[in-house]
Amino acid sequence: MSTSLAEQERLLLQAAQDHYALNLSTAASIAWLVYDIILTLPQEFELVWRSKFTVHKALYVVTRYFGLACLIVTLIGMPPALMSVAATVSMTRSLGKVTAVTRYHYPYVCRRWLWFIGLGPSISNATGELLFMTRIYAAYGRTRRIFVTLLLLWLAEGIVGWVATTLNIKATMMIQRPLGYPLPGCTEDQTPIGFVHLDFVSWAVSSAVAVCLSTLILVYFFRSLNFHMSIRTSQGLKLSELKKLAPVMVLFTARSPRSASAGSWPRMRLRPRACTSTCAAPWWTTTTHSPSDRTTPISSSGHTRLNSLRP
């Protein structure tokens, strides 16, 4: 008996710790999203809310606010009043009026709750991925090849994620709350181990799609800028100064503090050139210089620093 009580106490403590960690991470996510919304609210009002309604605007609103709503509902949890909901349905028959009382018990309500917290984030993630893919599609000139590639990536991630979520929810059994159970919310039985592996498959596919999208946008960036670096050059623009023009590129290509302390950042200088209608490269290209050019000043008629291109 003592062993059983000790095991139950251990499980209760573990459940309390998991519940606390989940609430803490959810609250942190809500704080971060609200902070981001407040910072960009003037630009959002000017560029989004005052513009005409489009599909992209709908995707933006769903991605930005539906995910926040799901997090808030998850943090609040299941209201106690919904644990046992009574509904009275009046039906009229030829022999008279019959009142049928249907009572939705705790497992029924919690099952609906589980579907919401399971599929809600999936909807927000699907709209966010679609919105990001439309930008990549436009960046690559709306070609058929990039359209098919992005469509396959979006369908692969969406189908695997939705199938894994649906199977996990169906395999999870809701149980009645134990008498005197101190933690709020619904109680569920342990998910079978075979269905838990679906989460890893869904995570792997989602990570692979994210890597593909990051690679596509980085390839486009390097191709559009005709990027070329030379460690030998000592004049020109530091790579770290690109953080205002291409923060995502700097995030993926910046060196660690340890390696950066060993030497200065690679530098580059940019030369403006005339571009005709058949020019495929940008209006400026990267040029490198030998050590003998280190004393050559940078004039307005010669090489132009990228700092002068900033707004």
XYZ file of C-alpha atoms in Angstrom:
311
model
C 0.000 0.000 0.000
C 2.818 2.413 0.879
C 4.469 1.741 -2.478
C 1.242 2.526 -4.324
C 0.754 5.766 -2.406
C 4.342 6.807 -3.070
C 3.900 6.141 -6.785
C 0.691 8.149 -6.884
C 2.370 10.999 -5.056
C 5.239 10.938 -7.536
C 2.859 11.025 -10.500
C 0.901 13.890 -8.974
C 4.089 15.873 -8.404
C 5.209 15.218 -11.975
C 1.832 16.349 -13.303
C 2.039 19.538 -11.248
C 5.521 20.298 -12.574
C 4.445 19.668 -16.173
C 1.382 21.862 -15.685
C 3.521 24.670 -14.279
C 6.098 24.446 -17.087
C 3.365 24.491 -19.740
C 1.688 27.545 -18.232
C 5.026 29.335 -17.864
C 6.049 28.762 -21.490
C 2.583 29.721 -22.729
C 2.641 32.959 -20.730
C 6.096 33.782 -22.113
C 4.859 33.200 -25.674
C 1.852 35.454 -25.098
C 4.051 38.211 -23.663
C 6.400 38.024 -26.645
C 3.587 38.163 -29.214
C 1.801 41.029 -27.468
C 5.077 42.955 -27.234
C 5.693 42.464 -30.958
C 2.144 43.545 -31.813
C 2.473 46.727 -29.742
C 5.806 47.626 -31.356
C 4.500 47.245 -34.910
C 0.935 48.459 -34.334
C 1.360 51.840 -36.128
C 2.844 50.190 -39.225
C 0.225 47.456 -39.105
C -2.610 49.977 -38.942
C -1.171 51.932 -41.864
C -0.195 49.030 -44.138
C -2.707 46.317 -43.241
C -5.901 47.590 -41.680
C -6.275 50.600 -43.984
C -5.688 48.534 -47.116
C -8.344 46.684 -49.056
C -9.236 43.120 -48.148
C -7.133 40.493 -49.915
C -6.221 36.869 -49.376
C -2.834 37.921 -48.041
C -4.493 40.232 -45.531
C -6.716 37.389 -44.327
C -3.700 35.100 -43.958
C -1.878 37.789 -42.000
C -4.759 38.363 -39.580
C -5.266 34.646 -38.968
C -1.559 34.025 -38.475
C -1.023 36.971 -36.156
C -4.138 36.871 -33.991
C -5.602 33.374 -34.155
C -2.393 31.892 -32.779
C -2.430 34.464 -29.976
C -6.046 33.587 -29.203
C -5.169 29.884 -29.024
C -2.357 30.619 -26.570
C -4.617 32.732 -24.360
C -7.337 30.075 -24.304
C -4.745 27.402 -23.521
C -3.391 29.462 -20.625
C -6.840 30.136 -19.180
C -7.731 26.481 -19.435
C -11.052 24.718 -19.282
C -13.646 26.742 -17.330
C -15.191 24.689 -14.499
C -18.677 25.534 -15.764
C -18.012 23.597 -18.970
C -17.079 20.439 -17.130
C -20.709 19.481 -16.958
C -23.085 21.225 -19.349
C -26.806 20.469 -19.341
C -28.952 21.127 -22.376
C -32.688 20.732 -22.612
C -34.167 19.927 -25.996
C -37.884 20.300 -26.509
C -39.471 18.061 -29.079
C -43.077 18.109 -30.194
C -44.717 14.899 -31.265
C -48.208 14.074 -32.382
C -49.077 12.646 -28.955
C -47.849 15.656 -27.049
C -44.782 17.499 -25.925
C -41.851 15.407 -24.790
C -38.846 16.927 -23.080
C -35.578 15.087 -23.545
C -32.654 16.039 -21.375
C -29.218 15.409 -22.793
C -26.319 15.867 -20.409
C -22.855 16.381 -21.855
C -20.565 14.919 -19.263
C -16.967 15.763 -18.546
C -15.274 13.401 -21.055
C -17.428 14.730 -23.904
C -16.555 18.378 -23.263
C -12.879 17.608 -22.734
C -12.769 15.702 -26.008
C -13.907 18.846 -27.849
C -11.385 20.859 -25.884
C -8.619 18.490 -26.940
C -9.527 18.919 -30.600
C -9.343 22.693 -30.256
C -5.942 22.886 -28.562
C -4.612 20.262 -30.978
C -5.787 21.657 -34.312
C -5.735 25.357 -33.403
C -1.930 25.733 -33.568
C -1.895 23.617 -36.737
C -4.211 26.099 -38.460
C -2.093 29.057 -37.366
C 1.088 27.328 -38.512
C -0.412 26.424 -41.909
C -1.494 30.006 -42.622
C 1.877 31.359 -41.501
C 3.774 28.990 -43.758
C 1.499 29.840 -46.673
C 2.026 33.567 -46.135
C 5.797 33.134 -46.053
C 5.748 30.934 -49.148
C 3.837 33.544 -51.129
C 6.692 35.981 -50.497
C 9.243 33.437 -51.702
C 7.061 32.728 -54.726
C 6.994 36.434 -55.614
C 10.753 36.787 -55.015
C 11.496 34.022 -57.528
C 9.412 35.655 -60.242
C 6.277 33.496 -59.847
C 7.682 30.689 -61.944
C 5.899 27.377 -62.294
C 8.840 25.440 -60.877
C 8.968 27.397 -57.630
C 5.168 27.202 -57.362
C 5.190 23.407 -57.571
C 8.096 23.186 -55.126
C 6.426 25.392 -52.523
C 3.079 23.657 -52.965
C 4.622 20.229 -52.368
C 6.458 21.484 -49.283
C 3.304 23.042 -47.851
C 1.184 19.956 -48.525
C 3.824 17.619 -47.084
C 4.082 19.555 -43.840
C 0.342 20.125 -43.561
C -0.739 16.554 -44.283
C 1.826 14.951 -41.985
C 1.076 17.407 -39.191
C -2.689 17.070 -39.419
C -2.593 13.280 -39.654
C -0.277 13.024 -36.654
C -2.426 15.411 -34.609
C -5.667 13.654 -35.531
C -4.350 10.178 -34.714
C -2.907 11.369 -31.415
C -6.183 12.978 -30.372
C -8.216 9.909 -31.295
C -5.815 7.651 -29.406
C -5.972 9.784 -26.260
C -8.647 8.648 -23.819
C -10.312 11.170 -21.537
C -10.946 9.879 -18.013
C -13.064 11.123 -15.154
C -11.337 13.412 -12.706
C -10.185 11.543 -9.614
C -11.897 12.563 -6.413
C -9.976 15.383 -4.787
C -7.637 15.894 -7.749
C -6.032 19.315 -7.065
C -5.008 20.312 -10.602
C -7.487 22.143 -12.860
C -8.445 21.194 -16.381
C -9.113 17.921 -18.146
C -7.497 14.620 -17.268
C -6.463 12.162 -19.936
C -4.951 8.732 -20.107
C -1.437 8.165 -21.388
C -1.121 8.216 -25.181
C 0.058 4.875 -26.648
C 3.770 4.862 -27.415
C 3.144 4.048 -31.079
C 1.288 7.328 -31.571
C 3.901 9.337 -29.700
C 6.371 8.489 -32.469
C 4.136 10.362 -34.901
C 5.087 13.584 -33.130
C 8.735 13.005 -33.997
C 7.831 12.344 -37.639
C 5.771 15.526 -37.782
C 8.577 17.498 -36.143
C 11.151 16.107 -38.592
C 9.040 17.019 -41.637
C 8.336 20.493 -40.268
C 12.038 21.081 -39.599
C 12.973 19.868 -43.089
C 10.461 22.250 -44.679
C 11.820 25.129 -42.585
C 15.361 24.338 -43.760
C 14.199 24.266 -47.391
C 12.468 27.635 -47.074
C 15.487 29.187 -45.365
C 17.741 27.823 -48.099
C 15.521 29.239 -50.830
C 15.478 32.718 -49.343
C 19.235 32.674 -48.696
C 19.967 31.509 -52.246
C 17.803 34.301 -53.590
C 19.599 36.820 -51.388
C 23.077 35.788 -52.493
C 22.061 35.644 -56.151
C 20.333 39.027 -56.116
C 23.225 40.776 -54.412
C 25.914 38.992 -56.404
C 27.564 38.566 -53.047
C 31.316 38.141 -52.947
C 33.611 38.533 -49.956
C 37.353 38.805 -49.732
C 39.133 38.352 -46.414
C 42.203 40.147 -47.787
C 40.447 43.467 -48.235
C 40.731 45.905 -45.373
C 38.670 48.814 -46.697
C 34.998 49.015 -47.390
C 31.984 47.825 -45.465
C 32.090 45.403 -42.589
C 29.854 42.389 -42.971
C 28.323 43.095 -39.574
C 26.905 46.354 -40.950
C 24.601 44.353 -43.200
C 22.393 43.608 -40.201
C 20.167 46.561 -41.069
C 19.792 45.515 -44.707
C 19.623 41.736 -44.349
C 19.227 40.667 -40.711
C 18.195 37.126 -41.624
C 21.304 36.632 -43.756
C 23.532 37.944 -40.969
C 21.822 35.630 -38.510
C 22.708 32.585 -40.607
C 26.189 33.630 -41.733
C 27.648 35.581 -38.803
C 30.565 33.996 -37.020
C 30.617 33.142 -33.349
C 32.127 35.650 -30.860
C 35.143 33.377 -30.353
C 35.996 33.207 -34.040
C 35.208 36.875 -34.519
C 37.680 37.858 -31.818
C 40.478 36.120 -33.717
C 40.313 38.676 -36.520
C 38.261 41.432 -38.035
C 35.157 40.839 -40.083
C 35.651 40.329 -43.816
C 35.077 43.542 -45.687
C 33.766 44.339 -49.132
C 33.338 47.371 -51.343
C 30.605 48.001 -53.831
C 30.881 49.623 -57.254
C 27.822 51.147 -58.943
C 27.400 50.354 -62.604
C 24.934 51.151 -65.331
C 22.293 48.505 -65.951
C 20.399 48.096 -69.191
C 17.042 46.442 -69.728
C 18.754 43.107 -70.307
C 20.794 43.313 -67.125
C 20.093 40.330 -64.892
C 22.307 41.342 -61.971
C 21.501 44.205 -59.566
C 22.606 47.754 -60.356
C 25.658 47.351 -58.182
C 28.222 44.605 -57.992
C 30.870 43.636 -55.501
C 34.515 44.320 -56.220
C 37.550 43.242 -54.290
C 40.845 45.033 -53.959
C 44.408 44.014 -53.452
C 46.431 45.126 -50.425
C 48.016 47.862 -52.568
C 44.642 49.611 -52.757
C 44.418 50.106 -49.014
C 45.565 53.729 -49.194
C 43.191 54.612 -52.020
C 40.462 56.913 -50.700
C 36.842 56.250 -51.474
C 35.354 59.112 -53.447
C 31.887 59.782 -54.725
C 33.033 59.184 -58.303
C 34.739 55.907 -57.522
C 33.640 53.242 -55.091
C 30.635 53.841 -52.915
C 30.190 52.470 -49.449
C 26.995 50.646 -48.710
C 26.398 53.137 -45.885
C 25.461 55.734 -48.490
C 22.732 53.429 -49.781
C 20.913 53.393 -46.485
C 17.736 55.480 -46.263
